[in-house]
Coordinates of C-alpha atoms in Angstrom, one line a residue:
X838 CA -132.8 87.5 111.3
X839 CA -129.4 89.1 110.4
X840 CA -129.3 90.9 113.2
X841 CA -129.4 87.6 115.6
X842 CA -126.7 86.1 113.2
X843 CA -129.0 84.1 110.8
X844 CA -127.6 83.5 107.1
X845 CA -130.5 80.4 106.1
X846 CA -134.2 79.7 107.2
X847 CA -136.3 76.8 107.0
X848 CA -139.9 77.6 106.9
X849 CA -143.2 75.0 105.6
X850 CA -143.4 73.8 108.9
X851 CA -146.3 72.3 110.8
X852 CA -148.2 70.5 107.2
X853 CA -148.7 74.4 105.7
X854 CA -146.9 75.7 102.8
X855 CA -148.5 77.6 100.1
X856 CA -148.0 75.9 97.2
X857 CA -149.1 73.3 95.6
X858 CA -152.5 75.1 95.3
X859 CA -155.6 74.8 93.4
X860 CA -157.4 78.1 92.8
X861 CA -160.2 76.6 94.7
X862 CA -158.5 75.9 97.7
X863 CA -156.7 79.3 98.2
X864 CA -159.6 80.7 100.6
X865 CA -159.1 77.4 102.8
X866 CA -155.3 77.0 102.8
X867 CA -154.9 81.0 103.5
X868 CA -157.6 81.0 106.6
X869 CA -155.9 77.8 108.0
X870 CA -152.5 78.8 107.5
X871 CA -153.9 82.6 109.4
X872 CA -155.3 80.6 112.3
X873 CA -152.6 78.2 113.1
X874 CA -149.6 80.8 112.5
X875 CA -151.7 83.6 114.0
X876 CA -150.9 86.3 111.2
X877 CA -153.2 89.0 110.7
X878 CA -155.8 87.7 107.7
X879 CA -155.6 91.1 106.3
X880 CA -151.9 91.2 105.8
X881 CA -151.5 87.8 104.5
X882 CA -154.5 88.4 102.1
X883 CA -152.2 91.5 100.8
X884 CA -149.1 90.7 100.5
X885 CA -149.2 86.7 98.8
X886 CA -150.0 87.1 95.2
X887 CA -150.6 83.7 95.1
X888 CA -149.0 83.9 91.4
X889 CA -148.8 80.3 91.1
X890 CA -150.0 77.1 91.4
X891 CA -147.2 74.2 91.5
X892 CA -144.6 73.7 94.2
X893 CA -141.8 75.4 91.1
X894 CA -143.8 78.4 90.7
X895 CA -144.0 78.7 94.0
X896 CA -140.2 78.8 94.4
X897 CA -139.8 81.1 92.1
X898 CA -142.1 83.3 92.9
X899 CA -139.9 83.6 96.3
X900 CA -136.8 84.1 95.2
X901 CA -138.3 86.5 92.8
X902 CA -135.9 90.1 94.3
X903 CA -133.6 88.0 96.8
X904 CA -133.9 88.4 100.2
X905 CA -131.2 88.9 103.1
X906 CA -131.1 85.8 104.0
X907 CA -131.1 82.1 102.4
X908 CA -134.3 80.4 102.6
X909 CA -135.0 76.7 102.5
X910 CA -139.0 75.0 102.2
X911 CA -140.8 72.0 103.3
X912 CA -144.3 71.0 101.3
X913 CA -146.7 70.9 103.8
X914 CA -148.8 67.7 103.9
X915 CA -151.9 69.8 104.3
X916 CA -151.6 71.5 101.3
X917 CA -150.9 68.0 98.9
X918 CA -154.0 66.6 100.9
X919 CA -156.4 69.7 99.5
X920 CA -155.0 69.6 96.1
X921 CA -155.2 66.0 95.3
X922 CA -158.8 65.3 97.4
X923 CA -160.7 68.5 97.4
X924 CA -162.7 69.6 100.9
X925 CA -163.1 66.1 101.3
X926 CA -159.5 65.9 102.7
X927 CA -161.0 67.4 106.2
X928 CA -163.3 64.4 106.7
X929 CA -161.8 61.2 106.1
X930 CA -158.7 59.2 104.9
X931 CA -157.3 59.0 101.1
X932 CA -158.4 56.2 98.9
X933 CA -155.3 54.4 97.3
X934 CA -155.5 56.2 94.1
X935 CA -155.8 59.9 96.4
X936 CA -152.8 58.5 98.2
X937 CA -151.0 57.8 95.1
X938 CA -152.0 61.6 93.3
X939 CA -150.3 62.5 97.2
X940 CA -147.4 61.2 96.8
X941 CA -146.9 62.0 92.8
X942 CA -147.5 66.0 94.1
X943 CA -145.4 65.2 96.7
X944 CA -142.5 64.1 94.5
X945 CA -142.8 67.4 92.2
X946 CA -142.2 69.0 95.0
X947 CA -139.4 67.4 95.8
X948 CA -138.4 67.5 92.4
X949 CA -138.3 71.3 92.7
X950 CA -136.0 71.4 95.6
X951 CA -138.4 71.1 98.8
X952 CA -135.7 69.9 101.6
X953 CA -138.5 67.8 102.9
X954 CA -142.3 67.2 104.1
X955 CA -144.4 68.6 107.0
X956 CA -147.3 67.4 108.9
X957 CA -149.2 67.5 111.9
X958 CA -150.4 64.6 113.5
X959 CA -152.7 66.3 116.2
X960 CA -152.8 69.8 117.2
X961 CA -153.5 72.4 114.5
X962 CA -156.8 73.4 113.9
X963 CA -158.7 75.7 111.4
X964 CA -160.8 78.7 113.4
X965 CA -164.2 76.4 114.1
X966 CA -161.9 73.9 115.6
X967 CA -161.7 71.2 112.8
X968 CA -158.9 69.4 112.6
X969 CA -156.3 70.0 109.7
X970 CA -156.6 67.6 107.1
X971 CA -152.7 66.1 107.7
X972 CA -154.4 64.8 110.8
X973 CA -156.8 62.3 108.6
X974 CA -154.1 60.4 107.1
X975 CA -154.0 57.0 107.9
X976 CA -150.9 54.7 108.4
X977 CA -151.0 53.9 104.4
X978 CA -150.9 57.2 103.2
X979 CA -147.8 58.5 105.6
X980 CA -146.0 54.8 104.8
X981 CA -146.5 56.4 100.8
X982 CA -145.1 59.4 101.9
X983 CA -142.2 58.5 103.2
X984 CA -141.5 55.7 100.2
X985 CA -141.1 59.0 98.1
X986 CA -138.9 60.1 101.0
X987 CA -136.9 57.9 101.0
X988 CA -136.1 57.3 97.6
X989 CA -135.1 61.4 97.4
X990 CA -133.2 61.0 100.6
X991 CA -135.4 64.1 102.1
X992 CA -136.6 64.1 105.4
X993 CA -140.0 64.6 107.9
X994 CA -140.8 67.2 109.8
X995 CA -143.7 66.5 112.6
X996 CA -145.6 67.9 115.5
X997 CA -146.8 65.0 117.8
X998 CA -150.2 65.5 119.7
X999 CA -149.5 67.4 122.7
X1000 CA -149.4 65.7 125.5
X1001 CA -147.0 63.3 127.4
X1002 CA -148.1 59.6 126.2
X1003 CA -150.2 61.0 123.1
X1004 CA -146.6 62.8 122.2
X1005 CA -145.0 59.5 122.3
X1006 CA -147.5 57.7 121.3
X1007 CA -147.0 59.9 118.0
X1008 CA -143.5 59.7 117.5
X1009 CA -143.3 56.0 118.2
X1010 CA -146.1 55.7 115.2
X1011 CA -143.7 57.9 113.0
X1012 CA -140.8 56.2 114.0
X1013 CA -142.5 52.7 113.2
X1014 CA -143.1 54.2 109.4
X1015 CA -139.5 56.5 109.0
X1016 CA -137.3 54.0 110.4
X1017 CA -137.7 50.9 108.0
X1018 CA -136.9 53.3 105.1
X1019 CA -133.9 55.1 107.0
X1020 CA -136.0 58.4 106.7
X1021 CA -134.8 61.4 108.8
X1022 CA -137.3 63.2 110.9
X1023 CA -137.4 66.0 113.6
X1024 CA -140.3 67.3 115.4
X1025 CA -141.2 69.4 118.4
X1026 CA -142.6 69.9 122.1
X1027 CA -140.0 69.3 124.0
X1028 CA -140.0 71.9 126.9
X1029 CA -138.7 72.6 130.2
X1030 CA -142.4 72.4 132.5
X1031 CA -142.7 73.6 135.8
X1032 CA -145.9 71.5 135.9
X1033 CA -144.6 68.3 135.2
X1034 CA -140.8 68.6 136.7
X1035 CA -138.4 65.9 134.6
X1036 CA -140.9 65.3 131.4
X1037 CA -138.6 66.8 129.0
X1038 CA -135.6 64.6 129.9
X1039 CA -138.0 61.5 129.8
X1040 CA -139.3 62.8 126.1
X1041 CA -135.5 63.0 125.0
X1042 CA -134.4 59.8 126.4
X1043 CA -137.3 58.3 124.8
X1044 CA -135.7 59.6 121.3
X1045 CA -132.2 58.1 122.5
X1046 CA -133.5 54.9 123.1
X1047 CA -134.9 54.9 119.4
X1048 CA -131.7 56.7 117.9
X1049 CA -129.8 53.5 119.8
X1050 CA -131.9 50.8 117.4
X1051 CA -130.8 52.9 114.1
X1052 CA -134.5 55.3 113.9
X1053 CA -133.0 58.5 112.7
X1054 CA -135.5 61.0 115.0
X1055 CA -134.4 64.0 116.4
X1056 CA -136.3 66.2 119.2
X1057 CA -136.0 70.5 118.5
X1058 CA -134.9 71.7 121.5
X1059 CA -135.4 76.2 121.9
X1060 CA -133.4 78.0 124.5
X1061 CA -136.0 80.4 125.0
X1062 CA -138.9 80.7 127.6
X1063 CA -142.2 80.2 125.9
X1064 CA -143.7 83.7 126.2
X1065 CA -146.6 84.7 124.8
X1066 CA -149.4 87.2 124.4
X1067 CA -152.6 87.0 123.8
X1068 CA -153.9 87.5 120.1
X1069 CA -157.0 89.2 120.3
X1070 CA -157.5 89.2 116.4
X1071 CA -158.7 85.7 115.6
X1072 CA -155.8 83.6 116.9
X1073 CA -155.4 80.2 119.3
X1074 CA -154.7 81.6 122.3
X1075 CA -158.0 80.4 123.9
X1076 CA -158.8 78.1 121.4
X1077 CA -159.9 75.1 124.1
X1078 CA -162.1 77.3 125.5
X1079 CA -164.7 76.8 122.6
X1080 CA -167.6 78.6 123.5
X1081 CA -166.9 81.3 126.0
X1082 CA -163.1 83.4 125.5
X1083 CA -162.2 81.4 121.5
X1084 CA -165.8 83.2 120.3
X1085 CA -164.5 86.4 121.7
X1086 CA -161.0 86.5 120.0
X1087 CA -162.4 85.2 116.7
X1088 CA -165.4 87.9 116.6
X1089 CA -164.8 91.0 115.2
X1090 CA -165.0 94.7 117.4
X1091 CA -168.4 94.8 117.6
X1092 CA -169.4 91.3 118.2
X1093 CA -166.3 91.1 120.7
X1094 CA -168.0 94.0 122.6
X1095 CA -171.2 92.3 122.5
X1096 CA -169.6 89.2 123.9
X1097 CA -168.2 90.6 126.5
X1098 CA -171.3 92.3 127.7
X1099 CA -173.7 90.1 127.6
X1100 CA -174.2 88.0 131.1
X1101 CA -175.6 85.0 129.4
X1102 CA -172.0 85.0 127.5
X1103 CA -170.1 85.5 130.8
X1104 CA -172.0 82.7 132.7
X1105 CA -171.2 80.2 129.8
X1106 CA -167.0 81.8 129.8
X1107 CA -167.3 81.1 133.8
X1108 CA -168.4 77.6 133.3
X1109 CA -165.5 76.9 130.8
X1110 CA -163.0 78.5 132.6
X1111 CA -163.5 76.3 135.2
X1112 CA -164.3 73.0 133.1
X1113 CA -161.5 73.1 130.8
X1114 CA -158.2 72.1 131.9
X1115 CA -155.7 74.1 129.8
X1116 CA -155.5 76.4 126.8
X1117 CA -152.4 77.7 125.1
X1118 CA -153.0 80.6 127.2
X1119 CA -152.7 79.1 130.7
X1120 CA -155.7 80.4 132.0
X1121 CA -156.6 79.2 135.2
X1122 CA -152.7 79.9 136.2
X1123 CA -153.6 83.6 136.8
X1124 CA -150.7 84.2 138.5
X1125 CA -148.5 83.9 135.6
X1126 CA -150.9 85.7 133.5
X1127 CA -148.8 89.7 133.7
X1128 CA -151.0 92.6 132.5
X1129 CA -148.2 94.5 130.1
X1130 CA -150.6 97.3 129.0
X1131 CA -153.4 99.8 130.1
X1132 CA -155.1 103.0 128.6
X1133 CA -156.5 104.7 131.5
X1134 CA -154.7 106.6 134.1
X1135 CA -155.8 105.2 137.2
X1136 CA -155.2 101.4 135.5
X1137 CA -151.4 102.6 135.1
X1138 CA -150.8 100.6 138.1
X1139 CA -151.3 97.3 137.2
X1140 CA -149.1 97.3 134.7
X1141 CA -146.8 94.0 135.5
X1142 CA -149.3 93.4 138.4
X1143 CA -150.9 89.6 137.6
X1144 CA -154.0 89.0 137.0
X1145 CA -154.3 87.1 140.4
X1146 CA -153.4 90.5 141.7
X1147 CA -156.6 92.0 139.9
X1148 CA -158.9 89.3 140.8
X1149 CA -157.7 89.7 144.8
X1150 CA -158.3 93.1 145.0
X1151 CA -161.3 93.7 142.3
X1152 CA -162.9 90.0 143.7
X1153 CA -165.2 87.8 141.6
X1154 CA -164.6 84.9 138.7
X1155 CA -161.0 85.2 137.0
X1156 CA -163.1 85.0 133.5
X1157 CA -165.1 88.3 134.3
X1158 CA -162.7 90.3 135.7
X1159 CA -160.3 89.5 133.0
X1160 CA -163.4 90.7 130.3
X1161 CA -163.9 93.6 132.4
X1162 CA -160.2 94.7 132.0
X1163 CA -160.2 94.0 127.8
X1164 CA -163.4 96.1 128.1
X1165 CA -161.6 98.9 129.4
X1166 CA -158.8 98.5 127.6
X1167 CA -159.3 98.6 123.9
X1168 CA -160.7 95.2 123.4
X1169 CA -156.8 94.4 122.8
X1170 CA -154.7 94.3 125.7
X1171 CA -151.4 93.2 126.3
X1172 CA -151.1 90.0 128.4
X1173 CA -148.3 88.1 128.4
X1174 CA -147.5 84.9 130.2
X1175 CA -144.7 82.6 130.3
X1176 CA -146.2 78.9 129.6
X1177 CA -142.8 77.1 129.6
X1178 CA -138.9 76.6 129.1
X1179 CA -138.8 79.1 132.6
X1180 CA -136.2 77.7 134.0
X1181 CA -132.4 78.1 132.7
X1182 CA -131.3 74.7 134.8
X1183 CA -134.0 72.8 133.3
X1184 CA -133.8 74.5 129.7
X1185 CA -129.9 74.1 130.0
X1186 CA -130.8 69.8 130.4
X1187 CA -132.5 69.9 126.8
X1188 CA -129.7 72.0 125.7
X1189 CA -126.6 69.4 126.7
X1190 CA -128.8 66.2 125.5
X1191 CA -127.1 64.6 123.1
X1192 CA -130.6 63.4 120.9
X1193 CA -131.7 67.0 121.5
X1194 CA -131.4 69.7 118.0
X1195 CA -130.9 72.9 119.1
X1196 CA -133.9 74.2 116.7
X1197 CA -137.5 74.8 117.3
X1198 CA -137.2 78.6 116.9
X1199 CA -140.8 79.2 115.4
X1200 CA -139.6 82.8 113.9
X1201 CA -141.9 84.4 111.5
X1202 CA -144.6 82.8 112.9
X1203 CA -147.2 83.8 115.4
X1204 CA -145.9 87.6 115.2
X1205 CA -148.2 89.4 117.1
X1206 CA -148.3 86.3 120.3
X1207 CA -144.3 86.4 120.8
X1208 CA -141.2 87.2 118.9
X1209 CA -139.2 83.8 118.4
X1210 CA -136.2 85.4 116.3
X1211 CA -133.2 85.9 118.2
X1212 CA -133.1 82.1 119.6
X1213 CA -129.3 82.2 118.2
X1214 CA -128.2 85.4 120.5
X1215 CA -130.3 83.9 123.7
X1216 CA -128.5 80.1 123.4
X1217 CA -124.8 82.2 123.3
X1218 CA -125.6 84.5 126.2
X1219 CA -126.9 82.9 128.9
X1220 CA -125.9 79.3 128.2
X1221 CA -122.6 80.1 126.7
X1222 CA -121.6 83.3 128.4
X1223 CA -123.1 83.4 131.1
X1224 CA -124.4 79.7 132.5
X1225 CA -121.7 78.2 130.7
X1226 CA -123.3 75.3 130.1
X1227 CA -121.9 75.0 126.1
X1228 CA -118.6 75.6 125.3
X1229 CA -118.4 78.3 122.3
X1230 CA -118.1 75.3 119.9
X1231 CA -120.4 72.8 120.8
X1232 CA -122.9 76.2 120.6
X1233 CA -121.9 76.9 117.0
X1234 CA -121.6 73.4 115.9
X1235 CA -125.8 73.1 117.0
X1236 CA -126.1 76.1 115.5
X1237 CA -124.9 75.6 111.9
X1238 CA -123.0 72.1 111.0
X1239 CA -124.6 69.6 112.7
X1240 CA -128.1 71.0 111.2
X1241 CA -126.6 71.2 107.8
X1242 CA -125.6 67.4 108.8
X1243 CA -128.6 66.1 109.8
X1244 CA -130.9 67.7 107.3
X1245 CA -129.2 68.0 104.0
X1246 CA -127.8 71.6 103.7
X1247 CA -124.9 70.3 101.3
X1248 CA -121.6 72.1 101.6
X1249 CA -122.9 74.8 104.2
X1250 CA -122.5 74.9 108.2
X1251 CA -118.9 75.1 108.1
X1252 CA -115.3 77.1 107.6
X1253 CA -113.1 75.3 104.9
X1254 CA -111.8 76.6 101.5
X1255 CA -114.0 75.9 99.0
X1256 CA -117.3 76.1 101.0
X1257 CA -120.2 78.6 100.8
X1258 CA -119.5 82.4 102.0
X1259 CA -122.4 82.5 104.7
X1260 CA -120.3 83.4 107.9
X1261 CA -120.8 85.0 111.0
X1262 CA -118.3 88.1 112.7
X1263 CA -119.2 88.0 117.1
X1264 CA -117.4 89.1 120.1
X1265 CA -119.3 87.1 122.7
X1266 CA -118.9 89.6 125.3
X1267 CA -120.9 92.4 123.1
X1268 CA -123.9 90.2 122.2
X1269 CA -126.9 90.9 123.5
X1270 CA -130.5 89.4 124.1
X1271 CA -133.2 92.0 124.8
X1272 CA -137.1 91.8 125.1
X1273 CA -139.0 92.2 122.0
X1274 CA -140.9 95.3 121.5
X1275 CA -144.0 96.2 119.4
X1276 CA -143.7 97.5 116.0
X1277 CA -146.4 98.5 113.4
X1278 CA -144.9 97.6 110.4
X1279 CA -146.8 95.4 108.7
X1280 CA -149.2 95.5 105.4
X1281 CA -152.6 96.9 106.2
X1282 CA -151.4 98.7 109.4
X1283 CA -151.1 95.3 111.7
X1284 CA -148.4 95.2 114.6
X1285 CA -146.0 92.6 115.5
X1286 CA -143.2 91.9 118.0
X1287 CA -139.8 92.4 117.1
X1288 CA -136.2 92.1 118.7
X1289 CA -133.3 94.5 118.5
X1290 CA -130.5 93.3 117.2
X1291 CA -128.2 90.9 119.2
X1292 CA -124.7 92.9 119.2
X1293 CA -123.3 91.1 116.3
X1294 CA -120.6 92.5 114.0
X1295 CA -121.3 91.5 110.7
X1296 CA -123.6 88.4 109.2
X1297 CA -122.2 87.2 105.4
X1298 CA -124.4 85.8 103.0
X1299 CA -122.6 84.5 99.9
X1300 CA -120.1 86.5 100.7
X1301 CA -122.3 89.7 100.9
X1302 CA -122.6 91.7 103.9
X1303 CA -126.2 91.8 105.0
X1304 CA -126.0 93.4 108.7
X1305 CA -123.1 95.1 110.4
X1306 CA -123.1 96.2 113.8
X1307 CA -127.0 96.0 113.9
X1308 CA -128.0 97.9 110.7
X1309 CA -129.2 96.0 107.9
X1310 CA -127.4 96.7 104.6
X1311 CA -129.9 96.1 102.2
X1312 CA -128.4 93.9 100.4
X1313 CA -130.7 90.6 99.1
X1314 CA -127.9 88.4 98.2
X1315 CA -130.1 85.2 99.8
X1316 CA -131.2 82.6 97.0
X1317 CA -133.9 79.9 97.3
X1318 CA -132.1 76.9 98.3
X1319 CA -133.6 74.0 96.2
X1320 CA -132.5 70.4 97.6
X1321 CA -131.1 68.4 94.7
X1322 CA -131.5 70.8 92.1
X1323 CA -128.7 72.4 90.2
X1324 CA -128.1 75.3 88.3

């Protein structure tokens, strides 16, 4: 993140954080979290010690060495839901005394510096498709939530059911409960779509027109085409498609083999294919699906061919020719396909909206599907640079004051004497956006996608040096930032 000019994160997005945690509920929060934020199970398993259970312990636990960059947390709904109601919180609503043992978690958390909560109204699922327990709360519970909001001036953080009137459907019902009690919130799916030209102007007029009767809700907005590969290791990228391509990503070798095989298998992934509308991998827009990777000689060709181009020339159903080609390559092959935000006219509208947060960058997340650091370098390029569609200032002021502004990063996001050494050293001329590349660096031998470094001369944290001309420094001079709590 240094290398793309980044001195503070924010993560605890989407209701997941790991903490507060019963030692019960540790098997259930870490599978969930896996699922949703497609991260290798293995890794996570071996690298979170899970060393505490509070929301404090968890805190310190992560600013336990430094690290090279600031990090700030949101609780995650999710997790408060599983402490305070047990496996019950995936089936129904919380009584009032469960909504009260919410909040009162909620509020230690708080207590302990969280910037804010997290939820998820409608999207995120576990692996056998149940919904995540944030999703059960009722109208009560989330009006509790944000009383204790509210009263530590922190703010929401929300993703709306996908989808254009269930989205605004959502974020009116969030609005309805945040606005009353002047509670900030931000939340995300606002994208450029080539299938449905204008929607993300309509979303973010949608949000002005609330912003103009005092609701304090603010639309993320990336820069970035939504590229992504397929997860073949028990992610969501065909998670619709329940009983057909989803089995095949969430079985293991063996059983995906199997799978893939077997024709009863393929006649049920052929009947999906063609009943289910969309997945997060677009699948029945095999045009965009691009083949990025094959291991034998006389496949070499396809590589960036479509997999429309395979299907014309090979013939039969989309679903078995694309099982065919993971069968003869690996199990794991890289496809990639871009699934919105294509467009640098219609990503450049989201930019310039004035109820639009340039935000949204999802980095650190879904590792091995795309590589969303870099969001930084990408907005100064092409939309400063080159596009010129931001002045240099109205780039950096979405990139670090109005931010610290809008969600409480006291004393940071600016130059002024007296204020926090976090700074940034660029030539806009030698920054640079390139495509990520895979890198097998993980614990327990798992790859992910990374991004060379953006051209930047030197990123400052605290007045530390962390990166200079692209090489890290090594030095950890990033602290936990803890909202409200000093010393």
């Amino acid at each position: 993140m240094p290398e793309h000019g980044v001195t503070s994160v924010l993560v605890g997005n989407c209701s997941l954080s790991l903490a507060p945690v019963r030692d019960d509920q540790r098997d259930a929060v870490t599978r969930l979290f896996c699922y949703v934020e497609d991260l290798p199970e293995a890794t996570f398993t071996g690298s979170i010690p899970f060393t505490w259970r509070t929301y404090g312990e968890y805190l310190d636990a992560l600013g336990y060495g430094g690290s090279a960059v600031n990090v700030a947390t949101l609780v995650g709904h999710t997790p408060l839901r599983l402490h305070a109601m047990g496996d019950e919180a995936w089936e129904r609503a919380a009584t009032r005394s469960e909504c009260e043992a919410i909040a009162e978690l909620l509020n230690e958390a708080l207590g302990a510096g969280a910037f804010g909560l997290s939820t998820s109204l409608g999207f995120d699922t576990d692996p056998d498709g149940r919904p995540a327990p944030s999703q059960f709360a009722d109208d009560d519970e989330l009006g509790r939530l944000a009383d204790v909001l509210a009263a530590s001036q922190r703010f929401l953080q929300f993703i709306p059911t996908p989808g254009h009137r269930r989205l605004m459907r959502d974020v009116q019902r969030v609005a309805d409960i945040t606005g009353p009690r002047h509670v900030t919130s931000t939340w995300i799916g606002v994208f450029d779509d080539p299938d449905v030209p204008g929607l993300a102007v309509e979303l973010l007029d949608f949000a002005a027109d609330l912003q103009a009767v005092g609701v304090p809700t603010h639309p993320q907005v990336s820069p970035r085409t939504l590229d992504i590969q397929a997860n073949w290791d028990g992610g969501m990228s065909f998670s619709t498609l329940v009983e057909g391509w989803h089995k095949v990503v969430q079985a293991d070798r063996d059983g995906k083999r199997r799978l893939l095989e077997d024709p009863a298998w393929r006649a049920t992934a052929r009947a999906e294919w063609d009943q289910v509308p969309r997945a997060i991998i677009p699948h029945k827009a095999v045009d965009r699906i691009r083949l990025m990777s094959a291991n034998r000689a006389e496949d070499q060709r396809w590589v960036g061919a479509t997999l429309a181009d395979l299907v014309a020339e090979r013939g039969g159903h989309p679903s078995d020719v694309l099982a065919d080609w993971v069968l003869a390559n690996d199990l794991a092959p890289s496809i990639s396909v871009g699934v919105a935000n294509s467009d640098p006219a219609g990503v450049a509208e989201t930019l310039r909206h004035p109820a639009a947060v340039v935000s949204n960058s999802d980095a650190g997340a879904h590792v091995q599907m795309m590589c969303a650091a870099g969001d930084t370098t990408l907005l100064l390029t092409r939309h400063v640079r080159d596009r010129q569609d931001l002045s240099v200032e109205q780039a950096v002021h979405a990139l670090t004051s109005r931010q610290a502004e809008l969600f409480g990063f006291e004393g940071r996001g600016m130059l002024a004497p007296g204020a926090l050494g976090d700074l940034v050293v660029f030539v806009l001329d030698e920054l640079s956006w390139e495509p990520d590349v895979p890198v097998r660096d993980l614990p327990a031998g798992a790859s992910r996608l990374r991004r060379p470094p953006g051209g930047y001369r030197a990123t400052v944290v605290g007045g530390v040096v962390t990166q200079q001309h692209g090489q890290p420094t090594e030095a950890l001079p990033g602290t936990v930032l803890r909202r409200g709590v000093t010393g």
